[in-house]
Amino acid sequence: MPHTATHHTPGATSQQVEGQVAHGFEAVREAFVENFARRHELGGACSVFHRGEKVVDLWGGIRNKQTREPWERDTMVVIHSATKGLAAMTLAIAHARGWLDYEERVSTYWPEFAQQGKQRITVRQLLAHQAGLFAIDETVDRGVVADLDRLAAVLARQKPAWEPGTRQAYHALTLGFYEGELLRRVDPQHRSLGRFFQDEIATPLGEDVYIRLPESLPNARLATLSSPGAFRMLTGFPLPFMLEAMNKRSNIYRALEVNPGTGVYADPQRIVARELEVPSGGAVGTARAIAHAYGVFASGGRELGLRQETLDLLAAPAVPPARGFYDECLKGDGVMFSLGFMKPGNVWRFGSPRAYGSPGSGGSLGFADPETGVGYAYVTSQMGTALTGDARDIALRDALDDALRVSAGAPAA
């Protein structure tokens, strides 16, 4: 039976949480309602697919802080780096079709990539943020991003910051651009990554999620993001990270702020730039769409023609670079990446060790867990500041974990 719950915020208009949860998953709805009362939620959505069945589909709050318009069933929102998981799905499909070998050198598929000492970089190393290509030295603006041939030439000329395979450094924006060109090279139709994602994942699954947002999509379908505010920015992030992020010579500043910088997919008039592909940060979608895609990956991949060999590789442990998982951009140890996805660990916990997914700046998260057959997604319009799991998302996942334990016959934690 569908359930709805209403919550009232003192001094604010009534905000309704809508949607449904399957029997046994009521605690996820309770956590979602509690996010508004206790964790500063503004508007958002959470969805879970379990062994192919939709068991959680919730949305609520407001999608626009200025107009107070409500978050609706099909409201979409920018998910920032949670986009990386969607981009990695396209390469997994290419692998399942035999077009791409994760252990092969990138230059086998893209000969021009071999410039500047990049000839030995493998696809696996590139997708694990181990290629030393986290920043671009040449000027890259929206015009270059929109011209995939020009962008590919710039990427091919980039010199690694150090010997590839020796260190990890979060490729905040560049990863998606490299993935996009790699996919264009191996796809027999030479489609862009955004077009491929639409053709081969979003459309077959019938879901509202885009890496290349069409011109025709109205602003009313999109939530606007609300900044955490200066105080939360200063107190929410770890101090070493904040100092790095403000240093214009630092690795993370170069990765996030220049050539082209994360602002490249923002549009003051239209919320998100249309017909522009930023496969590391610019996707928009519903939680339902993202959870559904991950749910297919978590439960055999039949709908997308995935092979078990591919799924086993995605579930396998991450392979560290020579110097281990210390990240030269994030300035922290223990964040692990594999085949374009983030893997769970002591620093970033989600699902079982076989899970894989991607978080996004501000709090969003999507992941697949083949151990439990779960596809999960949380999206929000209220940007948070946590680097290793937003409190709203953690509350939802804790409730989900309890529900899964009970359904499996174990007591809740």
mmCIF file of C-alpha atoms in Angstrom:
data_model
loop_
_atom_site.group_PDB
_atom_site.id
_atom_site.type_symbol
_atom_site.label_atom_id
_atom_site.label_comp_id
_atom_site.label_asym_id
_atom_site.label_seq_id
_atom_site.Cartn_x
_atom_site.Cartn_y
_atom_site.Cartn_z
ATOM 1 C CA MET A 1 0.000 0.000 0.000
ATOM 2 C CA PRO A 2 1.275 3.533 -0.733
ATOM 3 C CA HIS A 3 2.026 5.608 2.330
ATOM 4 C CA THR A 4 2.170 9.382 2.668
ATOM 5 C CA ALA A 5 3.441 11.383 5.582
ATOM 6 C CA THR A 6 3.137 15.063 6.371
ATOM 7 C CA HIS A 7 5.503 17.093 8.479
ATOM 8 C CA HIS A 8 5.193 20.680 9.697
ATOM 9 C CA THR A 9 8.105 23.051 10.153
ATOM 10 C CA PRO A 10 7.620 25.848 12.717
ATOM 11 C CA GLY A 11 7.227 29.179 10.933
ATOM 12 C CA ALA A 12 7.064 27.585 7.502
ATOM 13 C CA THR A 13 4.290 26.402 5.249
ATOM 14 C CA SER A 14 3.274 22.757 5.471
ATOM 15 C CA GLN A 15 5.648 20.505 3.573
ATOM 16 C CA GLN A 16 4.379 17.155 2.448
ATOM 17 C CA VAL A 17 6.445 14.049 1.952
ATOM 18 C CA GLU A 18 4.861 12.012 -0.781
ATOM 19 C CA GLY A 19 5.414 8.676 -2.428
ATOM 20 C CA GLN A 20 5.347 5.113 -1.264
ATOM 21 C CA VAL A 21 7.320 2.452 0.547
ATOM 22 C CA ALA A 22 6.818 -1.306 0.506
ATOM 23 C CA HIS A 23 5.930 -3.155 3.684
ATOM 24 C CA GLY A 24 9.049 -3.523 5.824
ATOM 25 C CA PHE A 25 10.668 -0.317 4.539
ATOM 26 C CA GLU A 26 8.613 2.169 6.573
ATOM 27 C CA ALA A 27 11.714 3.201 8.560
ATOM 28 C CA VAL A 28 13.183 4.765 5.390
ATOM 29 C CA ARG A 29 10.117 6.979 5.071
ATOM 30 C CA GLU A 30 10.434 7.940 8.749
ATOM 31 C CA ALA A 31 14.091 8.901 8.235
ATOM 32 C CA PHE A 32 13.162 10.930 5.160
ATOM 33 C CA VAL A 33 10.496 12.860 7.095
ATOM 34 C CA GLU A 34 12.971 13.351 9.948
ATOM 35 C CA ASN A 35 15.489 14.890 7.525
ATOM 36 C CA PHE A 36 13.165 17.885 7.174
ATOM 37 C CA ALA A 37 12.570 18.224 10.900
ATOM 38 C CA ARG A 38 16.117 17.673 12.167
ATOM 39 C CA ARG A 39 18.679 17.781 9.350
ATOM 40 C CA HIS A 40 17.923 21.008 7.470
ATOM 41 C CA GLU A 41 16.473 19.329 4.394
ATOM 42 C CA LEU A 42 14.887 21.726 1.892
ATOM 43 C CA GLY A 43 13.695 19.415 -0.862
ATOM 44 C CA GLY A 44 14.759 16.058 -2.153
ATOM 45 C CA ALA A 45 13.964 12.497 -3.059
ATOM 46 C CA CYS A 46 15.032 8.966 -2.165
ATOM 47 C CA SER A 47 14.426 5.764 -4.086
ATOM 48 C CA VAL A 48 15.402 2.123 -3.604
ATOM 49 C CA PHE A 49 15.035 -0.894 -5.869
ATOM 50 C CA HIS A 50 15.476 -4.295 -4.212
ATOM 51 C CA ARG A 51 15.971 -7.361 -6.408
ATOM 52 C CA GLY A 52 14.204 -5.590 -9.265
ATOM 53 C CA GLU A 53 11.263 -4.295 -7.212
ATOM 54 C CA LYS A 54 10.752 -0.628 -6.310
ATOM 55 C CA VAL A 55 10.465 -0.623 -2.503
ATOM 56 C CA VAL A 56 11.082 3.063 -1.731
ATOM 57 C CA ASP A 57 9.991 6.053 -3.825
ATOM 58 C CA LEU A 58 9.773 9.270 -1.785
ATOM 59 C CA TRP A 59 9.942 12.974 -2.525
ATOM 60 C CA GLY A 60 9.092 16.128 -0.644
ATOM 61 C CA GLY A 61 9.869 19.670 0.406
ATOM 62 C CA ILE A 62 10.400 22.501 -2.047
ATOM 63 C CA ARG A 63 12.340 22.568 -5.292
ATOM 64 C CA ASN A 64 12.987 26.322 -5.325
ATOM 65 C CA LYS A 65 13.795 28.308 -2.194
ATOM 66 C CA GLN A 66 12.802 31.635 -3.778
ATOM 67 C CA THR A 67 9.431 30.635 -5.225
ATOM 68 C CA ARG A 68 8.588 27.932 -2.626
ATOM 69 C CA GLU A 69 7.369 25.670 -5.427
ATOM 70 C CA PRO A 70 6.993 22.071 -4.216
ATOM 71 C CA TRP A 71 9.220 19.162 -5.145
ATOM 72 C CA GLU A 72 7.053 17.001 -7.397
ATOM 73 C CA ARG A 73 7.128 13.353 -8.413
ATOM 74 C CA ASP A 74 9.237 13.990 -11.525
ATOM 75 C CA THR A 75 11.376 16.901 -10.295
ATOM 76 C CA MET A 76 14.983 16.488 -11.401
ATOM 77 C CA VAL A 77 18.093 18.061 -9.899
ATOM 78 C CA VAL A 78 21.798 18.412 -10.690
ATOM 79 C CA ILE A 79 23.719 15.600 -8.988
ATOM 80 C CA HIS A 80 27.281 16.883 -9.487
ATOM 81 C CA SER A 81 29.846 14.066 -9.122
ATOM 82 C CA ALA A 82 27.166 11.400 -8.698
ATOM 83 C CA THR A 83 27.195 11.812 -12.500
ATOM 84 C CA LYS A 84 30.447 9.822 -12.515
ATOM 85 C CA GLY A 85 28.589 6.627 -11.686
ATOM 86 C CA LEU A 86 26.249 7.114 -14.647
ATOM 87 C CA ALA A 87 29.204 7.764 -16.953
ATOM 88 C CA ALA A 88 30.929 4.602 -15.683
ATOM 89 C CA MET A 89 27.791 2.626 -16.574
ATOM 90 C CA THR A 90 28.287 3.486 -20.256
ATOM 91 C CA LEU A 91 31.810 2.042 -20.246
ATOM 92 C CA ALA A 92 30.546 -1.062 -18.441
ATOM 93 C CA ILE A 93 28.101 -1.593 -21.307
ATOM 94 C CA ALA A 94 30.956 -1.099 -23.795
ATOM 95 C CA HIS A 95 32.937 -3.729 -21.874
ATOM 96 C CA ALA A 96 29.978 -6.145 -21.846
ATOM 97 C CA ARG A 97 29.700 -5.782 -25.633
ATOM 98 C CA GLY A 98 33.376 -6.594 -26.113
ATOM 99 C CA TRP A 99 34.332 -3.133 -27.362
ATOM 100 C CA LEU A 100 36.545 -2.268 -24.398
ATOM 101 C CA ASP A 101 39.036 -4.114 -22.177
ATOM 102 C CA TYR A 102 39.694 -2.458 -18.803
ATOM 103 C CA GLU A 103 43.272 -3.826 -18.785
ATOM 104 C CA GLU A 104 44.097 -2.505 -22.270
ATOM 105 C CA ARG A 105 46.011 0.721 -22.854
ATOM 106 C CA VAL A 106 43.862 3.767 -23.575
ATOM 107 C CA SER A 107 46.073 4.545 -26.593
ATOM 108 C CA THR A 108 45.024 1.256 -28.212
ATOM 109 C CA TYR A 109 41.589 2.786 -28.735
ATOM 110 C CA TRP A 110 42.672 6.429 -28.936
ATOM 111 C CA PRO A 111 46.158 6.641 -30.538
ATOM 112 C CA GLU A 112 46.551 10.423 -30.045
ATOM 113 C CA PHE A 113 46.258 9.883 -26.280
ATOM 114 C CA ALA A 114 49.800 8.440 -26.253
ATOM 115 C CA GLN A 115 51.370 11.938 -26.328
ATOM 116 C CA GLN A 116 53.321 13.361 -23.370
ATOM 117 C CA GLY A 117 54.173 10.017 -21.773
ATOM 118 C CA LYS A 118 50.630 8.667 -21.615
ATOM 119 C CA GLN A 119 51.191 5.681 -23.908
ATOM 120 C CA ARG A 120 51.234 3.064 -21.120
ATOM 121 C CA ILE A 121 48.171 4.270 -19.166
ATOM 122 C CA THR A 122 45.553 1.522 -18.976
ATOM 123 C CA VAL A 123 41.809 2.046 -19.022
ATOM 124 C CA ARG A 124 41.705 0.726 -15.445
ATOM 125 C CA GLN A 125 44.283 3.285 -14.265
ATOM 126 C CA LEU A 126 42.477 6.165 -15.988
ATOM 127 C CA LEU A 127 39.119 5.193 -14.483
ATOM 128 C CA ALA A 128 40.676 4.866 -11.012
ATOM 129 C CA HIS A 129 41.994 8.467 -10.979
ATOM 130 C CA GLN A 130 45.559 7.125 -11.278
ATOM 131 C CA ALA A 131 46.619 8.759 -14.564
ATOM 132 C CA GLY A 132 47.813 12.103 -13.144
ATOM 133 C CA LEU A 133 45.390 13.935 -15.464
ATOM 134 C CA PHE A 134 43.251 15.686 -12.842
ATOM 135 C CA ALA A 135 43.768 19.169 -14.335
ATOM 136 C CA ILE A 136 44.005 20.717 -17.810
ATOM 137 C CA ASP A 137 46.723 23.274 -18.507
ATOM 138 C CA GLU A 138 45.226 24.698 -21.701
ATOM 139 C CA THR A 139 42.262 27.044 -21.598
ATOM 140 C CA VAL A 140 39.000 25.118 -21.777
ATOM 141 C CA ASP A 141 35.734 27.057 -21.811
ATOM 142 C CA ARG A 142 32.164 26.112 -22.670
ATOM 143 C CA GLY A 143 32.934 26.403 -26.381
ATOM 144 C CA VAL A 144 35.679 23.789 -26.141
ATOM 145 C CA VAL A 145 33.532 21.491 -23.990
ATOM 146 C CA ALA A 146 30.787 21.695 -26.623
ATOM 147 C CA ASP A 147 33.184 20.807 -29.474
ATOM 148 C CA LEU A 148 34.182 17.215 -28.767
ATOM 149 C CA ASP A 149 36.891 17.123 -31.432
ATOM 150 C CA ARG A 150 38.599 20.248 -30.032
ATOM 151 C CA LEU A 151 38.237 18.914 -26.501
ATOM 152 C CA ALA A 152 39.759 15.568 -27.478
ATOM 153 C CA ALA A 153 42.799 17.300 -28.985
ATOM 154 C CA VAL A 154 43.347 19.290 -25.761
ATOM 155 C CA LEU A 155 43.012 16.153 -23.626
ATOM 156 C CA ALA A 156 45.458 14.242 -25.811
ATOM 157 C CA ARG A 157 48.073 16.999 -25.393
ATOM 158 C CA GLN A 158 47.832 17.093 -21.589
ATOM 159 C CA LYS A 159 50.927 15.929 -19.713
ATOM 160 C CA PRO A 160 50.432 13.816 -16.563
ATOM 161 C CA ALA A 161 51.347 15.506 -13.269
ATOM 162 C CA TRP A 162 53.489 12.496 -12.331
ATOM 163 C CA GLU A 163 54.226 8.994 -13.537
ATOM 164 C CA PRO A 164 50.842 7.391 -14.225
ATOM 165 C CA GLY A 165 49.946 4.520 -11.938
ATOM 166 C CA THR A 166 51.999 5.773 -9.020
ATOM 167 C CA ARG A 167 49.509 8.053 -7.234
ATOM 168 C CA GLN A 168 45.798 8.740 -6.910
ATOM 169 C CA ALA A 169 44.362 12.222 -7.476
ATOM 170 C CA TYR A 170 40.647 12.854 -7.833
ATOM 171 C CA HIS A 171 39.909 13.756 -11.466
ATOM 172 C CA ALA A 172 36.962 15.951 -10.460
ATOM 173 C CA LEU A 173 35.985 17.138 -13.956
ATOM 174 C CA THR A 174 38.533 15.694 -16.352
ATOM 175 C CA LEU A 175 37.630 12.042 -15.817
ATOM 176 C CA GLY A 176 34.307 12.396 -17.611
ATOM 177 C CA PHE A 177 35.855 14.180 -20.575
ATOM 178 C CA TYR A 178 38.419 11.383 -20.999
ATOM 179 C CA GLU A 179 35.699 8.756 -20.596
ATOM 180 C CA GLY A 180 33.595 10.522 -23.214
ATOM 181 C CA GLU A 181 36.306 10.452 -25.839
ATOM 182 C CA LEU A 182 37.210 6.861 -25.028
ATOM 183 C CA LEU A 183 33.582 5.833 -25.503
ATOM 184 C CA ARG A 184 33.345 7.767 -28.781
ATOM 185 C CA ARG A 185 36.361 5.797 -30.047
ATOM 186 C CA VAL A 186 35.031 2.342 -29.143
ATOM 187 C CA ASP A 187 31.334 2.816 -29.976
ATOM 188 C CA PRO A 188 30.740 1.672 -33.588
ATOM 189 C CA GLN A 189 28.355 4.632 -33.968
ATOM 190 C CA HIS A 190 30.882 7.064 -32.372
ATOM 191 C CA ARG A 191 28.208 8.559 -30.124
ATOM 192 C CA SER A 192 29.016 11.031 -27.389
ATOM 193 C CA LEU A 193 28.791 9.672 -23.853
ATOM 194 C CA GLY A 194 25.623 11.662 -23.136
ATOM 195 C CA ARG A 195 23.916 10.438 -26.288
ATOM 196 C CA PHE A 196 25.018 6.854 -25.597
ATOM 197 C CA PHE A 197 23.693 7.069 -22.035
ATOM 198 C CA GLN A 198 20.337 8.289 -23.319
ATOM 199 C CA ASP A 199 20.114 5.669 -26.073
ATOM 200 C CA GLU A 200 21.357 2.657 -24.133
ATOM 201 C CA ILE A 201 20.418 3.262 -20.484
ATOM 202 C CA ALA A 202 17.878 6.033 -19.770
ATOM 203 C CA THR A 203 15.513 5.385 -22.690
ATOM 204 C CA PRO A 204 15.422 1.562 -22.418
ATOM 205 C CA LEU A 205 14.700 1.885 -18.691
ATOM 206 C CA GLY A 206 12.123 4.638 -19.297
ATOM 207 C CA GLU A 207 13.659 6.975 -16.735
ATOM 208 C CA ASP A 208 14.177 10.734 -16.349
ATOM 209 C CA VAL A 209 17.926 11.191 -16.133
ATOM 210 C CA TYR A 210 20.219 13.017 -18.532
ATOM 211 C CA ILE A 211 23.940 13.585 -18.943
ATOM 212 C CA ARG A 212 23.112 15.761 -21.956
ATOM 213 C CA LEU A 213 20.045 17.797 -20.990
ATOM 214 C CA PRO A 214 17.833 18.544 -24.007
ATOM 215 C CA GLU A 215 16.972 22.107 -24.973
ATOM 216 C CA SER A 216 13.273 21.292 -24.784
ATOM 217 C CA LEU A 217 13.223 20.450 -21.085
ATOM 218 C CA PRO A 218 11.485 23.298 -19.163
ATOM 219 C CA ASN A 219 12.965 24.947 -16.078
ATOM 220 C CA ALA A 220 9.887 23.861 -14.113
ATOM 221 C CA ARG A 221 11.163 20.263 -14.203
ATOM 222 C CA LEU A 222 14.371 21.215 -12.381
ATOM 223 C CA ALA A 223 15.085 22.003 -8.742
ATOM 224 C CA THR A 224 17.393 24.935 -8.048
ATOM 225 C CA LEU A 225 20.298 24.304 -5.689
ATOM 226 C CA SER A 226 20.487 26.187 -2.407
ATOM 227 C CA SER A 227 23.951 27.040 -1.050
ATOM 228 C CA PRO A 228 24.890 25.801 2.427
ATOM 229 C CA GLY A 229 25.777 29.379 3.436
ATOM 230 C CA ALA A 230 29.096 30.848 4.550
ATOM 231 C CA PHE A 231 29.046 29.527 8.123
ATOM 232 C CA ARG A 232 28.308 25.947 7.093
ATOM 233 C CA MET A 233 30.931 26.185 4.357
ATOM 234 C CA LEU A 234 33.563 27.273 6.870
ATOM 235 C CA THR A 235 32.603 24.810 9.609
ATOM 236 C CA GLY A 236 31.339 21.832 7.610
ATOM 237 C CA PHE A 237 34.397 20.957 5.546
ATOM 238 C CA PRO A 238 37.652 19.685 7.104
ATOM 239 C CA LEU A 239 40.097 22.574 7.563
ATOM 240 C CA PRO A 240 42.932 21.012 5.471
ATOM 241 C CA PHE A 241 40.506 20.576 2.567
ATOM 242 C CA MET A 242 39.235 24.175 2.844
ATOM 243 C CA LEU A 243 42.783 25.534 2.853
ATOM 244 C CA GLU A 244 43.628 23.465 -0.230
ATOM 245 C CA ALA A 245 40.425 24.514 -1.989
ATOM 246 C CA MET A 246 41.272 28.215 -1.488
ATOM 247 C CA ASN A 247 44.877 27.859 -2.690
ATOM 248 C CA LYS A 248 44.937 28.642 -6.419
ATOM 249 C CA ARG A 249 48.083 26.541 -6.886
ATOM 250 C CA SER A 250 46.669 23.447 -5.194
ATOM 251 C CA ASN A 251 45.724 20.282 -7.020
ATOM 252 C CA ILE A 252 42.077 20.420 -5.923
ATOM 253 C CA TYR A 253 41.678 24.060 -6.983
ATOM 254 C CA ARG A 254 43.101 23.258 -10.405
ATOM 255 C CA ALA A 255 40.844 20.194 -10.649
ATOM 256 C CA LEU A 256 37.631 21.980 -9.623
ATOM 257 C CA GLU A 257 37.897 25.660 -10.518
ATOM 258 C CA VAL A 258 39.759 26.174 -13.805
ATOM 259 C CA ASN A 259 39.747 24.813 -17.344
ATOM 260 C CA PRO A 260 36.780 24.630 -17.300
ATOM 261 C CA GLY A 261 35.683 24.617 -13.631
ATOM 262 C CA THR A 262 32.469 23.214 -12.209
ATOM 263 C CA GLY A 263 30.571 26.378 -13.126
ATOM 264 C CA VAL A 264 30.687 25.349 -16.782
ATOM 265 C CA TYR A 265 27.397 23.459 -16.538
ATOM 266 C CA ALA A 266 25.550 26.168 -14.570
ATOM 267 C CA ASP A 267 23.189 28.515 -16.391
ATOM 268 C CA PRO A 268 21.680 31.501 -14.508
ATOM 269 C CA GLN A 269 18.625 31.634 -16.765
ATOM 270 C CA ARG A 270 18.028 27.928 -17.310
ATOM 271 C CA ILE A 271 19.498 26.374 -14.118
ATOM 272 C CA VAL A 272 21.635 23.878 -16.075
ATOM 273 C CA ALA A 273 23.354 24.304 -19.452
ATOM 274 C CA ARG A 274 21.453 22.471 -22.198
ATOM 275 C CA GLU A 275 22.990 20.242 -24.893
ATOM 276 C CA LEU A 276 26.330 20.307 -23.027
ATOM 277 C CA GLU A 277 28.044 17.190 -21.711
ATOM 278 C CA VAL A 278 30.032 17.233 -18.478
ATOM 279 C CA PRO A 279 30.090 13.499 -17.639
ATOM 280 C CA SER A 280 31.800 14.064 -14.295
ATOM 281 C CA GLY A 281 29.295 16.524 -12.872
ATOM 282 C CA GLY A 282 26.505 17.837 -15.067
ATOM 283 C CA ALA A 283 23.824 15.133 -14.975
ATOM 284 C CA VAL A 284 20.299 15.849 -13.822
ATOM 285 C CA GLY A 285 17.784 13.235 -12.808
ATOM 286 C CA THR A 286 15.243 11.893 -10.366
ATOM 287 C CA ALA A 287 16.263 9.636 -7.506
ATOM 288 C CA ARG A 288 13.936 7.024 -9.013
ATOM 289 C CA ALA A 289 15.801 7.024 -12.330
ATOM 290 C CA ILE A 290 19.228 6.738 -10.746
ATOM 291 C CA ALA A 291 18.162 4.021 -8.305
ATOM 292 C CA HIS A 292 16.497 2.074 -11.120
ATOM 293 C CA ALA A 293 19.665 2.092 -13.235
ATOM 294 C CA TYR A 294 21.775 0.968 -10.270
ATOM 295 C CA GLY A 295 19.122 -1.604 -9.398
ATOM 296 C CA VAL A 296 19.498 -3.175 -12.838
ATOM 297 C CA PHE A 297 23.277 -3.369 -12.330
ATOM 298 C CA ALA A 298 22.738 -4.863 -8.850
ATOM 299 C CA SER A 299 20.405 -7.617 -10.001
ATOM 300 C CA GLY A 300 21.973 -9.170 -13.077
ATOM 301 C CA GLY A 301 21.819 -6.425 -15.691
ATOM 302 C CA ARG A 302 19.555 -8.352 -18.052
ATOM 303 C CA GLU A 303 17.591 -5.258 -19.140
ATOM 304 C CA LEU A 304 20.807 -3.611 -20.356
ATOM 305 C CA GLY A 305 22.496 -6.694 -21.792
ATOM 306 C CA LEU A 306 25.254 -6.743 -19.183
ATOM 307 C CA ARG A 307 27.420 -9.850 -18.852
ATOM 308 C CA GLN A 308 28.213 -11.454 -15.495
ATOM 309 C CA GLU A 309 31.940 -11.056 -16.222
ATOM 310 C CA THR A 310 31.489 -7.274 -16.383
ATOM 311 C CA LEU A 311 29.374 -7.172 -13.226
ATOM 312 C CA ASP A 312 31.952 -9.268 -11.347
ATOM 313 C CA LEU A 313 34.692 -6.805 -12.288
ATOM 314 C CA LEU A 314 32.615 -3.887 -11.001
ATOM 315 C CA ALA A 315 32.025 -5.704 -7.700
ATOM 316 C CA ALA A 316 35.710 -6.618 -7.236
ATOM 317 C CA PRO A 317 38.004 -4.725 -4.845
ATOM 318 C CA ALA A 318 39.706 -1.545 -6.034
ATOM 319 C CA VAL A 319 43.342 -1.883 -7.169
ATOM 320 C CA PRO A 320 45.558 0.778 -5.532
ATOM 321 C CA PRO A 321 48.289 2.740 -7.305
ATOM 322 C CA ALA A 322 51.906 2.106 -6.291
ATOM 323 C CA ARG A 323 51.761 4.613 -3.414
ATOM 324 C CA GLY A 324 48.362 3.498 -2.096
ATOM 325 C CA PHE A 325 44.994 5.210 -1.817
ATOM 326 C CA TYR A 326 46.193 8.567 -0.444
ATOM 327 C CA ASP A 327 44.515 11.139 -2.688
ATOM 328 C CA GLU A 328 46.693 14.040 -3.829
ATOM 329 C CA CYS A 329 43.637 16.247 -4.525
ATOM 330 C CA LEU A 330 41.389 15.405 -1.582
ATOM 331 C CA LYS A 331 44.368 15.281 0.818
ATOM 332 C CA GLY A 332 43.079 12.190 2.556
ATOM 333 C CA ASP A 333 43.703 8.460 2.671
ATOM 334 C CA GLY A 334 41.331 5.593 2.003
ATOM 335 C CA VAL A 335 38.913 6.835 -0.677
ATOM 336 C CA MET A 336 38.924 4.094 -3.323
ATOM 337 C CA PHE A 337 37.944 4.148 -6.986
ATOM 338 C CA SER A 338 37.517 1.345 -9.501
ATOM 339 C CA LEU A 339 36.370 1.307 -13.145
ATOM 340 C CA GLY A 340 34.861 4.791 -12.886
ATOM 341 C CA PHE A 341 32.975 4.167 -9.634
ATOM 342 C CA MET A 342 33.768 4.807 -5.985
ATOM 343 C CA LYS A 343 34.081 1.698 -3.820
ATOM 344 C CA PRO A 344 33.008 1.623 -0.162
ATOM 345 C CA GLY A 345 35.627 1.506 2.570
ATOM 346 C CA ASN A 346 36.424 2.791 6.044
ATOM 347 C CA VAL A 347 36.367 6.421 4.894
ATOM 348 C CA TRP A 348 33.274 6.240 2.697
ATOM 349 C CA ARG A 349 30.841 3.527 3.810
ATOM 350 C CA PHE A 350 27.860 2.407 1.730
ATOM 351 C CA GLY A 351 26.413 -1.034 1.082
ATOM 352 C CA SER A 352 28.570 -4.163 1.212
ATOM 353 C CA PRO A 353 32.223 -4.390 0.091
ATOM 354 C CA ARG A 354 30.941 -5.492 -3.335
ATOM 355 C CA ALA A 355 28.943 -2.272 -3.804
ATOM 356 C CA TYR A 356 29.934 0.504 -6.202
ATOM 357 C CA GLY A 357 28.528 3.941 -6.914
ATOM 358 C CA SER A 358 29.303 7.625 -6.754
ATOM 359 C CA PRO A 359 28.520 10.485 -4.361
ATOM 360 C CA GLY A 360 28.010 14.065 -5.476
ATOM 361 C CA SER A 361 28.970 17.367 -3.922
ATOM 362 C CA GLY A 362 26.178 18.610 -1.686
ATOM 363 C CA GLY A 363 24.923 15.213 -0.545
ATOM 364 C CA SER A 364 23.586 13.133 -3.435
ATOM 365 C CA LEU A 365 24.545 9.466 -3.752
ATOM 366 C CA GLY A 366 23.723 6.562 -6.027
ATOM 367 C CA PHE A 367 25.027 3.003 -5.759
ATOM 368 C CA ALA A 368 24.489 -0.627 -6.680
ATOM 369 C CA ASP A 369 25.003 -3.442 -4.188
ATOM 370 C CA PRO A 370 25.017 -6.879 -5.832
ATOM 371 C CA GLU A 371 25.256 -8.503 -2.380
ATOM 372 C CA THR A 372 21.743 -7.353 -1.460
ATOM 373 C CA GLY A 373 20.396 -6.654 -4.949
ATOM 374 C CA VAL A 374 19.881 -2.983 -4.055
ATOM 375 C CA GLY A 375 19.933 0.086 -6.275
ATOM 376 C CA TYR A 376 19.820 3.253 -4.149
ATOM 377 C CA ALA A 377 19.694 6.989 -4.823
ATOM 378 C CA TYR A 378 19.258 10.140 -2.773
ATOM 379 C CA VAL A 379 19.143 13.626 -4.305
ATOM 380 C CA THR A 380 18.632 17.055 -2.726
ATOM 381 C CA SER A 381 18.288 20.753 -3.518
ATOM 382 C CA GLN A 382 19.929 21.797 -0.235
ATOM 383 C CA MET A 383 23.692 21.574 -0.636
ATOM 384 C CA GLY A 384 25.467 20.030 2.338
ATOM 385 C CA THR A 385 29.154 20.197 3.234
ATOM 386 C CA ALA A 386 30.162 16.682 4.317
ATOM 387 C CA LEU A 387 32.976 15.085 2.314
ATOM 388 C CA THR A 388 32.395 11.488 3.404
ATOM 389 C CA GLY A 389 28.620 11.118 3.646
ATOM 390 C CA ASP A 390 25.853 13.639 4.267
ATOM 391 C CA ALA A 391 23.888 13.151 7.511
ATOM 392 C CA ARG A 392 20.581 13.046 5.586
ATOM 393 C CA ASP A 393 21.834 10.336 3.249
ATOM 394 C CA ILE A 394 23.415 8.351 6.103
ATOM 395 C CA ALA A 395 20.131 8.387 8.035
ATOM 396 C CA LEU A 396 18.293 7.017 4.998
ATOM 397 C CA ARG A 397 20.886 4.305 4.391
ATOM 398 C CA ASP A 398 20.976 3.283 8.057
ATOM 399 C CA ALA A 399 17.197 2.834 7.943
ATOM 400 C CA LEU A 400 17.503 0.877 4.695
ATOM 401 C CA ASP A 401 20.211 -1.375 6.154
ATOM 402 C CA ASP A 402 17.964 -2.158 9.139
ATOM 403 C CA ALA A 403 15.055 -2.968 6.831
ATOM 404 C CA LEU A 404 17.225 -5.283 4.735
ATOM 405 C CA ARG A 405 18.519 -7.070 7.851
ATOM 406 C CA VAL A 406 14.986 -7.651 9.112
ATOM 407 C CA SER A 407 13.807 -8.859 5.695
ATOM 408 C CA ALA A 408 16.734 -11.304 5.678
ATOM 409 C CA GLY A 409 15.709 -12.634 9.098
ATOM 410 C CA ALA A 410 18.345 -10.821 11.177
ATOM 411 C CA PRO A 411 17.537 -8.358 13.992
ATOM 412 C CA ALA A 412 17.806 -4.632 13.244
ATOM 413 C CA ALA A 413 20.923 -2.869 14.513
#
